Coordinates of C-alpha atoms in Angstrom, one line a residue:
Chain A
M1 CA 0.0 0.0 0.0
H2 CA 2.7 2.5 1.2
P3 CA 5.8 2.6 -0.7
G4 CA 8.0 4.9 1.6
P5 CA 10.5 4.0 3.8
L6 CA 9.0 5.4 7.0
A7 CA 10.9 3.9 9.8
A8 CA 11.1 7.1 11.3
S9 CA 11.4 5.7 15.1
D10 CA 14.8 6.7 14.6
L11 CA 16.0 10.0 15.5
A12 CA 17.4 11.0 12.5
S13 CA 14.1 11.8 10.4
Y14 CA 13.8 14.5 13.0
L15 CA 16.9 16.2 12.0
P16 CA 15.1 18.2 9.2
V17 CA 13.2 19.8 12.2
G18 CA 16.2 20.6 13.5
L19 CA 17.4 22.5 10.8
I20 CA 13.8 24.3 10.1
L21 CA 14.0 25.3 13.9
L22 CA 17.5 27.0 13.0
M23 CA 16.4 28.5 10.1
A24 CA 13.6 30.1 12.0
V25 CA 15.6 31.3 14.8
G26 CA 18.2 32.9 12.5
F27 CA 15.3 34.6 10.5
A28 CA 13.8 35.8 13.8
A29 CA 17.1 37.0 15.1
A30 CA 18.2 38.5 11.9
N31 CA 14.9 40.8 11.6
I32 CA 15.4 41.9 14.9
F33 CA 19.0 42.8 15.0
L34 CA 19.3 44.4 11.4
S35 CA 16.0 46.7 12.0
R36 CA 18.0 47.5 14.9
I37 CA 20.9 48.4 13.1
I38 CA 19.5 50.0 9.9
G39 CA 16.4 51.7 11.4
P40 CA 16.9 55.6 13.0
S41 CA 17.3 55.8 16.5
R42 CA 16.0 59.3 17.7
P43 CA 16.1 60.0 21.3
G44 CA 12.6 60.3 23.2
G45 CA 11.6 62.2 25.7
V46 CA 8.9 61.4 28.5
V47 CA 5.8 61.3 26.1
K48 CA 7.5 58.9 23.4
G49 CA 8.7 56.5 26.1
Q50 CA 4.6 56.3 27.2
T51 CA 2.7 53.6 26.3
Y52 CA -0.3 54.5 23.3
E53 CA -3.6 54.1 25.1
S54 CA -5.4 56.2 22.6
G55 CA -3.6 59.4 23.6
M56 CA -4.7 59.2 27.1
N57 CA -1.9 59.6 29.7
P58 CA -1.6 56.2 30.9
V59 CA -3.0 55.6 34.6
G60 CA -1.0 53.3 36.3
T61 CA 0.5 50.0 34.9
A62 CA -1.4 47.3 32.7
R63 CA -0.2 44.7 35.5
K64 CA -3.6 44.5 37.2
R65 CA -5.8 41.9 38.3
F66 CA -8.1 40.6 35.5
N67 CA -11.5 39.0 35.0
V68 CA -11.5 35.5 36.8
R69 CA -13.1 34.1 33.8
F70 CA -10.0 34.0 32.0
Y71 CA -8.5 31.7 34.8
L72 CA -11.8 29.4 34.2
I73 CA -11.4 29.2 30.3
A74 CA -7.8 27.8 30.9
M75 CA -8.8 25.3 33.5
V76 CA -11.4 23.7 31.7
F77 CA -9.4 24.0 28.7
L78 CA -6.4 21.9 30.5
V79 CA -9.4 19.1 31.1
F80 CA -10.1 18.9 27.3
D81 CA -6.8 19.1 26.0
V82 CA -5.5 16.3 28.3
E83 CA -8.4 14.4 27.2
I84 CA -7.7 14.7 23.8
V85 CA -4.1 14.1 24.0
F86 CA -5.1 10.4 25.4
L87 CA -7.5 10.2 22.6
Y88 CA -4.8 10.2 19.9
P89 CA -3.4 6.7 20.5
W90 CA -6.8 5.2 20.4
A91 CA -7.7 7.3 17.3
A92 CA -4.9 5.9 15.2
T93 CA -5.0 2.5 16.5
F94 CA -8.9 1.7 16.6
P95 CA -9.9 1.4 13.0
N96 CA -7.4 -1.1 12.5
L97 CA -9.2 -3.4 14.4
S98 CA -11.8 -5.5 12.6
P99 CA -15.3 -3.8 12.8
G100 CA -17.8 -5.4 14.8
T101 CA -15.7 -7.7 16.9
D102 CA -16.4 -7.8 20.8
E103 CA -12.6 -6.2 21.2
G104 CA -13.5 -3.4 19.4
L105 CA -16.7 -3.0 21.6
V106 CA -14.7 -3.3 24.6
W107 CA -12.3 -0.5 23.5
L108 CA -15.2 1.4 22.7
G109 CA -17.0 1.2 25.9
R110 CA -14.0 2.3 27.5
I111 CA -13.3 5.3 25.8
F112 CA -17.1 6.2 25.6
F113 CA -16.6 6.2 29.5
F114 CA -13.4 8.1 29.6
L115 CA -15.4 10.7 27.4
F116 CA -18.3 10.5 29.8
T117 CA -16.3 11.5 32.4
T118 CA -15.1 15.0 30.6
V119 CA -18.7 15.4 29.5
V120 CA -19.6 15.2 33.4
A121 CA -16.6 18.1 33.9
Y122 CA -18.2 19.9 30.9
L123 CA -21.9 20.0 32.3
Y124 CA -20.7 20.8 35.6
G125 CA -19.0 23.7 34.2
F126 CA -22.1 24.8 32.1
R127 CA -24.4 24.6 34.9
K128 CA -21.8 26.8 37.1
G129 CA -21.6 29.2 34.4
V130 CA -18.2 29.0 33.4
F131 CA -19.5 29.4 29.5
K132 CA -21.8 32.4 30.0
F133 CA -20.0 35.7 28.4
D134 CA -22.4 38.5 29.1
Chain B
M1 CA 37.7 6.8 6.3
N2 CA 35.8 6.7 9.7
T3 CA 34.3 10.3 9.1
L4 CA 33.2 8.9 5.5
A5 CA 31.4 6.3 6.7
F6 CA 29.4 8.0 9.4
L7 CA 28.8 10.7 6.7
E8 CA 27.5 7.6 4.5
S9 CA 25.2 6.6 7.5
I10 CA 24.0 9.9 8.1
L11 CA 23.6 11.4 4.5
T12 CA 20.7 9.3 3.5
G13 CA 18.6 10.4 0.4
Q14 CA 15.8 11.2 2.7
L15 CA 17.8 13.7 5.0
L16 CA 19.2 15.3 1.3
V17 CA 15.6 15.6 0.0
S18 CA 14.1 16.9 3.1
G19 CA 16.9 19.4 3.5
L20 CA 16.6 20.6 -0.2
V21 CA 12.5 20.6 0.3
I22 CA 13.2 22.9 3.5
V23 CA 15.4 25.4 2.2
L24 CA 13.6 25.9 -0.9
L25 CA 10.1 26.1 1.2
V26 CA 11.2 28.5 3.4
H27 CA 11.8 30.7 0.7
V28 CA 8.7 29.8 -1.2
I29 CA 6.6 30.6 1.9
L30 CA 8.3 33.5 2.8
G31 CA 7.6 34.8 -0.5
T32 CA 4.1 33.9 -0.7
V33 CA 3.6 35.5 2.7
A34 CA 4.7 38.7 1.1
Y35 CA 2.7 38.6 -1.8
M36 CA -0.4 37.5 0.4
I37 CA -0.4 41.0 1.9
Y38 CA -0.7 42.3 -1.4
L39 CA -3.2 39.8 -2.5
E40 CA -5.5 40.4 0.7
R41 CA -4.8 44.3 -0.4
K42 CA -6.3 43.6 -3.7
I43 CA -9.0 41.3 -2.6
C44 CA -10.0 44.1 -0.4
A45 CA -10.3 46.6 -2.8
Y46 CA -12.1 44.9 -5.1
V47 CA -14.8 44.1 -2.5
Q48 CA -15.0 47.6 -1.8
D49 CA -15.0 48.5 -5.5
R50 CA -11.5 50.2 -5.2
I51 CA -8.5 49.4 -7.3
G52 CA -6.1 48.9 -4.6
P53 CA -2.2 48.7 -4.9
N54 CA -0.9 49.8 -8.4
R55 CA 1.8 52.3 -8.4
V56 CA 4.9 50.6 -7.2
G57 CA 6.6 48.6 -9.9
F58 CA 10.1 47.5 -10.3
D59 CA 11.9 50.6 -11.8
F60 CA 13.6 51.7 -8.6
G61 CA 13.5 55.5 -10.0
L62 CA 15.9 54.5 -13.1
P63 CA 14.8 55.9 -16.4
A64 CA 16.3 52.7 -18.0
L65 CA 13.8 50.5 -16.1
S66 CA 10.9 52.5 -16.8
F67 CA 9.3 49.7 -18.7
L68 CA 8.5 48.0 -15.3
K69 CA 6.8 50.9 -13.8
G70 CA 3.7 50.2 -12.3
A71 CA 3.6 46.2 -12.9
L72 CA 0.0 45.9 -11.4
G73 CA 1.8 47.4 -8.4
L74 CA 3.9 44.0 -7.6
G75 CA 6.4 45.7 -6.2
Q76 CA 4.5 47.0 -3.3
P77 CA 5.6 43.8 -1.1
L78 CA 9.3 44.8 -1.7
A79 CA 8.7 48.3 -0.9
D80 CA 7.0 47.7 2.3
G81 CA 9.5 45.5 3.7
L82 CA 12.5 48.0 2.9
K83 CA 10.3 50.7 4.9
L84 CA 9.6 48.5 7.8
F85 CA 13.5 47.9 7.9
L86 CA 14.0 51.6 7.8
K87 CA 11.4 52.3 10.4
E88 CA 12.6 53.1 14.1
D89 CA 12.8 50.2 16.3
Y90 CA 11.3 51.6 19.6
T91 CA 11.0 50.0 22.7
P92 CA 8.7 52.1 25.4
T93 CA 10.3 52.9 28.7
R94 CA 7.9 50.9 30.9
V95 CA 8.1 47.5 28.9
D96 CA 9.3 44.6 30.0
R97 CA 12.3 44.8 27.5
L98 CA 13.4 40.8 27.2
M99 CA 9.9 39.6 26.7
F100 CA 8.9 42.8 24.7
T101 CA 11.9 41.5 22.3
L102 CA 11.5 37.7 22.6
A103 CA 7.6 37.8 21.9
P104 CA 7.7 38.4 18.4
A105 CA 10.6 35.8 17.7
I106 CA 8.4 33.4 19.7
I107 CA 5.5 33.8 17.6
I108 CA 7.2 33.5 14.4
V109 CA 9.2 30.5 14.8
P110 CA 6.5 28.1 15.2
A111 CA 4.9 29.9 12.3
L112 CA 7.8 28.8 10.2
M113 CA 8.2 25.4 11.7
G114 CA 4.6 23.7 10.8
F115 CA 4.9 23.3 7.1
V116 CA 7.7 20.9 6.9
V117 CA 5.8 17.7 7.8
I118 CA 3.2 18.5 5.1
P119 CA 3.5 16.1 2.3
W120 CA 3.7 18.4 -0.5
G121 CA 5.2 16.2 -3.2
G122 CA 4.5 12.5 -2.4
V123 CA 7.0 10.1 -3.0
W124 CA 9.8 10.1 -5.5
D125 CA 12.1 6.9 -6.9
M126 CA 15.3 8.5 -6.1
P127 CA 18.2 7.2 -8.2
S128 CA 21.4 6.5 -6.4
F129 CA 24.5 9.1 -6.9
T130 CA 27.5 10.0 -5.3
L131 CA 27.9 13.4 -3.9
L132 CA 31.3 14.8 -3.1
G133 CA 32.8 11.7 -2.6
V134 CA 29.8 10.1 -0.7
A135 CA 27.7 7.3 -1.9
V136 CA 23.9 7.9 -1.7
E137 CA 22.1 5.3 -2.0
G138 CA 18.8 5.6 -3.9
G139 CA 15.0 4.3 -3.3
P140 CA 11.7 6.0 -2.2
V141 CA 12.0 8.8 -0.3
H142 CA 9.4 11.6 0.9
V143 CA 9.2 14.9 -1.0
T144 CA 8.6 16.7 2.4
G145 CA 10.3 18.8 4.9
A146 CA 10.6 16.1 7.6
A147 CA 9.0 12.5 7.3
I148 CA 8.3 11.9 10.5
N149 CA 5.7 9.4 11.7
V150 CA 3.7 11.6 14.1
G151 CA 3.2 14.3 11.6
V152 CA -0.1 15.5 12.4
V153 CA 0.1 15.8 15.9
Y154 CA 3.6 17.4 15.4
L155 CA 1.7 20.1 13.3
L156 CA -1.1 20.3 15.7
A157 CA 1.8 21.0 18.7
I158 CA 3.7 23.5 16.7
G159 CA 0.7 25.4 15.7
S160 CA -0.6 25.8 19.1
L161 CA 2.7 27.1 20.2
G162 CA 1.7 30.2 18.7
V163 CA -0.4 31.3 21.4
Y164 CA 2.8 32.1 23.5
G165 CA 3.9 35.0 21.1
V166 CA 0.7 36.5 21.5
T167 CA 0.3 36.0 25.3
L168 CA 3.9 37.3 26.0
G169 CA 3.4 40.4 23.7
G170 CA 0.6 41.5 25.2
W171 CA 1.6 41.2 29.0
A172 CA 5.1 42.6 28.0
S173 CA 3.7 45.9 26.7
N174 CA 2.4 47.1 29.5
N175 CA -0.4 48.8 27.8
K176 CA -3.9 47.9 29.0
Y177 CA -5.1 47.4 25.3
S178 CA -2.6 45.2 24.5
F179 CA -2.8 43.2 27.8
L180 CA -7.0 42.9 26.9
G181 CA -6.2 42.0 23.4
G182 CA -3.4 39.3 24.5
L183 CA -6.0 38.1 27.0
R184 CA -8.5 37.9 24.7
A185 CA -6.5 36.2 21.9
T186 CA -5.3 33.8 24.7
A187 CA -8.7 32.7 25.6
Q188 CA -9.8 32.6 22.0
M189 CA -7.1 30.6 20.8
I190 CA -7.2 28.0 23.4
S191 CA -10.5 27.7 23.3
Y192 CA -10.9 26.8 19.5
E193 CA -7.7 24.6 19.9
I194 CA -10.3 21.8 21.2
P195 CA -12.6 21.4 18.1
L196 CA -9.5 21.7 16.1
G197 CA -8.0 18.5 18.0
L198 CA -11.3 16.9 18.2
S199 CA -12.5 17.2 14.3
L200 CA -9.0 16.3 13.6
M201 CA -9.7 13.0 15.5
A202 CA -12.9 12.6 13.4
V203 CA -10.0 12.3 10.5
L204 CA -8.0 9.9 12.3
L205 CA -10.7 7.7 13.3
V206 CA -11.5 7.0 9.6
V207 CA -7.8 6.9 8.6
G208 CA -6.5 5.0 11.3
S209 CA -2.8 6.6 11.0
L210 CA -0.7 9.8 11.9
V211 CA 1.4 9.4 8.8
P212 CA 0.2 12.6 6.5
E213 CA 1.4 10.5 3.6
R214 CA -1.1 7.9 4.2
I215 CA -3.8 10.3 5.0
V216 CA -3.5 11.4 1.6
G217 CA -3.2 7.9 0.2
F218 CA -6.4 7.2 1.8
Q219 CA -8.5 9.7 0.3
A220 CA -6.8 9.0 -2.9
R221 CA -8.5 5.6 -2.7
E222 CA -11.7 6.3 -0.7
G223 CA -12.5 9.7 -1.7
W224 CA -11.7 12.9 -0.2
L225 CA -12.7 13.2 3.4
M226 CA -14.8 16.8 2.8
L227 CA -17.3 14.5 1.3
S228 CA -17.6 11.8 4.0
Q229 CA -17.0 14.0 6.9
P230 CA -18.3 17.5 6.1
L231 CA -19.2 18.5 9.8
A232 CA -15.8 17.8 10.7
G233 CA -14.3 19.7 8.0
V234 CA -16.6 22.9 8.5
L235 CA -15.7 22.6 12.0
F236 CA -11.8 22.3 11.4
F237 CA -12.0 25.5 9.1
V238 CA -14.0 27.7 11.6
S239 CA -11.3 26.8 14.3
I240 CA -8.2 27.4 12.0
L241 CA -9.9 31.0 11.2
A242 CA -9.9 31.4 15.0
E243 CA -6.5 29.8 15.9
A244 CA -5.0 32.3 13.1
N245 CA -6.6 35.1 14.6
R246 CA -8.7 36.0 11.2
A247 CA -11.8 37.9 10.5
P248 CA -14.3 36.9 11.8
F249 CA -12.7 36.1 15.0
D250 CA -9.9 39.0 15.0
N251 CA -10.8 40.2 18.5
A252 CA -7.4 40.5 19.7
E253 CA -6.4 43.1 17.5
A254 CA -10.1 44.9 17.1
E255 CA -9.0 48.2 15.9
Q256 CA -12.0 50.2 17.1
E257 CA -12.0 48.8 20.7
L258 CA -8.3 48.1 21.3
V259 CA -6.1 50.2 19.1
G260 CA -3.9 47.5 17.7
G261 CA -4.5 44.7 20.3
Y262 CA -1.3 42.8 21.3
H263 CA 1.1 44.5 18.8
T264 CA -0.1 48.3 19.8
E265 CA 3.4 48.9 20.9
Y266 CA 5.5 47.3 18.5
S267 CA 7.1 49.2 15.5
S268 CA 9.5 48.0 12.8
M269 CA 10.3 44.7 12.1
R270 CA 9.4 43.6 15.3
W271 CA 5.8 44.8 14.4
A272 CA 6.0 42.9 11.0
M273 CA 6.9 40.0 12.5
Y274 CA 3.7 39.5 13.9
F275 CA 2.3 40.0 10.2
L276 CA 4.4 37.6 8.8
A277 CA 3.6 34.8 11.8
E278 CA 0.1 35.6 11.0
Y279 CA 0.3 34.9 7.4
A280 CA 2.5 31.9 7.8
H281 CA 0.2 30.3 10.1
M282 CA -2.4 30.7 7.5
I283 CA -0.5 29.0 5.2
T284 CA 0.1 25.9 7.5
S285 CA -3.2 26.0 8.5
C286 CA -4.9 25.7 5.0
A287 CA -2.2 23.1 4.0
F288 CA -3.0 21.3 7.1
F289 CA -6.9 21.8 6.2
T290 CA -5.9 20.5 2.6
L291 CA -4.3 17.5 3.7
L292 CA -7.0 16.5 6.0
F293 CA -9.5 17.1 4.0
L294 CA -9.2 17.9 0.4
G295 CA -7.1 14.9 -0.8
G296 CA -4.0 16.7 -0.1
Y297 CA -1.9 16.8 -3.8
H298 CA -4.6 14.1 -5.0
L299 CA -6.9 14.9 -8.0
P300 CA -9.2 12.5 -9.5
L301 CA -8.6 11.4 -13.1
V302 CA -4.9 12.6 -13.2
P303 CA -2.6 9.7 -13.2
W304 CA 0.6 11.6 -12.1
L305 CA -1.3 12.5 -8.9
R306 CA -1.8 9.4 -7.3
P307 CA 0.1 8.5 -4.1
E308 CA 1.7 5.0 -6.1
D309 CA 3.3 7.6 -8.9
T310 CA 6.9 8.1 -8.0
S311 CA 8.3 10.0 -10.8
I312 CA 10.1 13.3 -10.4
A313 CA 7.5 15.0 -12.8
G314 CA 4.8 13.8 -10.4
A315 CA 6.4 15.0 -7.5
L316 CA 6.6 18.6 -9.0
L317 CA 3.1 18.5 -10.5
K318 CA 1.8 17.1 -6.9
F319 CA 3.5 19.9 -5.4
G320 CA 2.1 22.2 -7.8
V321 CA -1.7 21.1 -7.2
F322 CA -1.2 21.2 -3.3
F323 CA 0.3 24.7 -3.5
G324 CA -2.5 25.7 -6.0
K325 CA -5.2 24.2 -3.5
V326 CA -3.8 26.0 -0.5
V327 CA -3.6 29.4 -2.5
G328 CA -7.3 29.1 -2.9
L329 CA -8.1 28.4 0.3
I330 CA -6.1 31.4 1.2
C331 CA -8.2 33.8 -1.0
A332 CA -11.3 31.9 0.5
M333 CA -10.2 33.2 3.6
M334 CA -9.6 36.9 2.4
V335 CA -12.7 36.8 1.1
I336 CA -14.4 35.6 4.4
R337 CA -12.3 38.5 6.1
W338 CA -13.7 41.5 3.8
T339 CA -17.5 40.1 3.8
I340 CA -18.3 38.9 7.4
P341 CA -18.6 41.6 9.7
R342 CA -16.3 40.6 13.3
L343 CA -18.4 38.8 15.8
R344 CA -18.3 40.1 19.2
Y345 CA -16.2 38.6 22.0
D346 CA -18.7 37.1 24.1
Q347 CA -20.7 35.7 20.9
I348 CA -17.2 34.2 19.8
M349 CA -16.7 32.3 23.1
I350 CA -20.3 31.2 23.4
M351 CA -20.1 29.9 20.0
A352 CA -17.0 27.9 20.9
W353 CA -18.0 26.1 24.4
Q354 CA -21.8 26.2 23.8
V355 CA -21.9 25.1 20.2
V356 CA -18.7 24.1 18.6
I357 CA -17.2 21.6 21.2
P358 CA -20.4 19.8 21.7
L359 CA -20.5 19.6 18.1
S360 CA -17.1 18.5 17.4
L361 CA -17.3 15.8 20.9
G362 CA -20.5 14.4 19.0
V363 CA -18.7 14.0 15.7
V364 CA -15.9 12.1 17.3
V365 CA -18.8 9.9 19.2
G366 CA -20.5 9.1 16.1
T367 CA -17.8 8.6 13.9
S368 CA -16.1 6.1 16.4
V369 CA -19.5 3.9 16.4
A370 CA -19.6 4.1 12.6
V371 CA -16.1 2.9 12.5
H372 CA -16.9 -0.1 15.0
L373 CA -20.1 -1.0 12.6
G374 CA -17.9 -0.7 9.6
W375 CA -19.6 2.0 8.0
T376 CA -16.9 3.9 6.6
G377 CA -18.4 4.7 3.0
I378 CA -19.1 8.2 2.0
L379 CA -23.1 7.7 2.4
P380 CA -23.3 5.9 5.9
M381 CA -20.6 8.9 7.2
L382 CA -22.9 11.5 5.6
A383 CA -26.1 9.9 7.3
M384 CA -23.8 9.7 10.5
N385 CA -22.9 13.8 10.0
G386 CA -26.6 14.4 9.6
V387 CA -27.6 12.1 12.7
V388 CA -25.1 13.9 14.9
L389 CA -26.1 17.7 13.6
A390 CA -30.0 16.7 14.2
L391 CA -29.5 15.6 17.7
L392 CA -27.6 18.4 18.7
L393 CA -30.1 20.5 17.2
A394 CA -32.6 18.8 19.0
A395 CA -30.8 19.0 22.3
Q396 CA -30.0 22.9 22.3
P397 CA -33.5 23.8 23.7
F398 CA -32.9 21.5 26.6
L399 CA -29.5 23.0 27.2
D400 CA -30.5 26.5 26.7
K401 CA -33.0 26.2 29.6
G402 CA -31.7 27.9 33.0
V403 CA -28.2 27.8 31.7
R404 CA -28.1 30.8 29.3
T405 CA -28.9 34.0 31.4
R406 CA -27.7 36.4 28.8
A407 CA -30.2 39.1 29.6
L408 CA -29.8 42.7 28.4
P409 CA -27.4 44.6 30.5
N410 CA -29.8 47.4 30.8
A411 CA -32.6 45.1 32.3
R412 CA -29.8 43.6 34.9
I413 CA -27.7 46.5 36.2
R414 CA -30.5 49.0 36.7
L415 CA -28.9 52.5 36.4
Y416 CA -31.7 54.3 38.4
G417 CA -32.6 58.2 36.9
S418 CA -31.2 57.1 33.2
R419 CA -33.8 56.9 30.6
F420 CA -34.0 53.3 30.3
S421 CA -35.1 52.6 33.9
P422 CA -36.6 56.0 35.4
M423 CA -36.9 56.8 39.1
P424 CA -40.5 55.8 40.6
G425 CA -42.9 58.5 39.5
E426 CA -40.5 60.2 37.4
R427 CA -41.3 61.3 33.8
V428 CA -38.8 60.8 31.4
V429 CA -38.2 62.7 28.1
T430 CA -36.7 60.9 25.4
S431 CA -37.2 63.1 22.4
P432 CA -35.0 65.8 21.9
S433 CA -36.1 69.5 23.1
D434 CA -32.8 71.2 22.4
P435 CA -33.0 73.3 19.4
T436 CA -29.8 72.4 18.1
A437 CA -30.5 68.5 18.5
L438 CA -33.8 69.1 16.6
E439 CA -31.5 70.9 13.8
D440 CA -29.3 67.5 13.6
R441 CA -31.9 64.8 13.4
P442 CA -35.0 66.8 11.7
Y443 CA -37.2 63.5 11.2
E444 CA -36.9 62.6 14.8
G445 CA -37.6 65.9 15.9
T446 CA -40.6 66.6 13.9
A447 CA -41.9 63.1 14.4
R448 CA -42.3 64.0 18.3
M449 CA -43.2 67.5 18.3
I450 CA -46.5 67.0 16.9

């Protein structure tokens, strides 16, 4: 079915990833340094150093408390993300079982139980109002 | 002699081809990114019935090259890039200097790393040859950046690293607008990562492999997955729009409310890198979508575009077809940007958590049941999609009840004495009475005065 030699368990197949990492980091660094060298550098006073907040003089810093909703979203995201990570190996192997067997049914049941725990967490968050944005 | 043996063990044909593809593709992608900005401005101009950039050619002000003047404005990206280098790269005084400098680099590195696992050219049967005294053994090689066996997961992992640059850029700027934009972008990107992963899983459940080449091979045999999994495809497309912070999900840089969002304080190339990263991310996402749902390089009825074809002409043609599909998707994204108005932030998040995520979970459950029963053809899969959609639409009223308390703000928080909720016994006049106001709104005024 598949012509290619994909013996990719060896680390050599990850060498190109290292190459592109080097190139990307080099591109970013070169951009930052080149624009710093080529571009002008004019001295600025107090006003130039201020942050731009629609022309107002900035009041205080931006390091303030912010809405707790962002934390809630991050926490629920973690639940789902970990679930997804655990599901990938299953998703890649499950269709290779022959369909309709008892073995497949056991796999399906286990994964559905795992999904069900996440759905319970989701519904709990739903009822608690985590997903209300008004 | 030892080094030669070592070189021969390391220098496989796959590595050479991968390196060549990477070095070529980085330039292709950076050039495409530059011309995507031009394309975006042109599409925007046509949508708004303007002409768009049409002045900057390649004459550089030289009389000898005056025949290159104009040239449809194709010199615009070059001029823009040079201009950005010549701008002052200014750091405001109150920012976190280290993070402020690092954030653009952090966002562009993952954006440039994603495309390596895309199977651009399929498989090429390489002949044996000798390079600088080192014998390179021939054989079938993957014409791709990196032939790794967890390709799809790598793509997803690298794509989601883009969140860090946005968050850090917003935080390091010490600007309230940037901070808000960064927070919003973070919440939005992590929220839409879940449906992205889940709809990808709907594909994996059908294909049964994480190798990009096999996903294309499966679609060449059984039909494109957009036909059998349209729901997952649409959810995936919505999610990549939101992941790339593209309109209608570009709340992170909603210029009417947040100035420029997380890149308000940036200037010169550091500012440009945010844009380069956004467009590079678009290319990678569209390639990902093409790989998963549009059959990769496969086109029906063309013999060179089958996965079994291993000639060099086939590899080049496959590359062209793949890139053509990606460019078509990018144009679709741009038309979407200039035709659909931006959603409000709360609408985006409600859509993610109350509609898109349950729907994608439903697709995963439906697909796994269908795979277990052996219904993997196009028609049974379509039926499964319809059932999932119908079930979720039927469940919507029950979910809504007592959960969605989206009252109008003015009804919830009473501002007594305002014209929306007057004090008891107070009579509120809502029509203008001031003569200048009447002059401004003659219709309203005359209607109410009678």
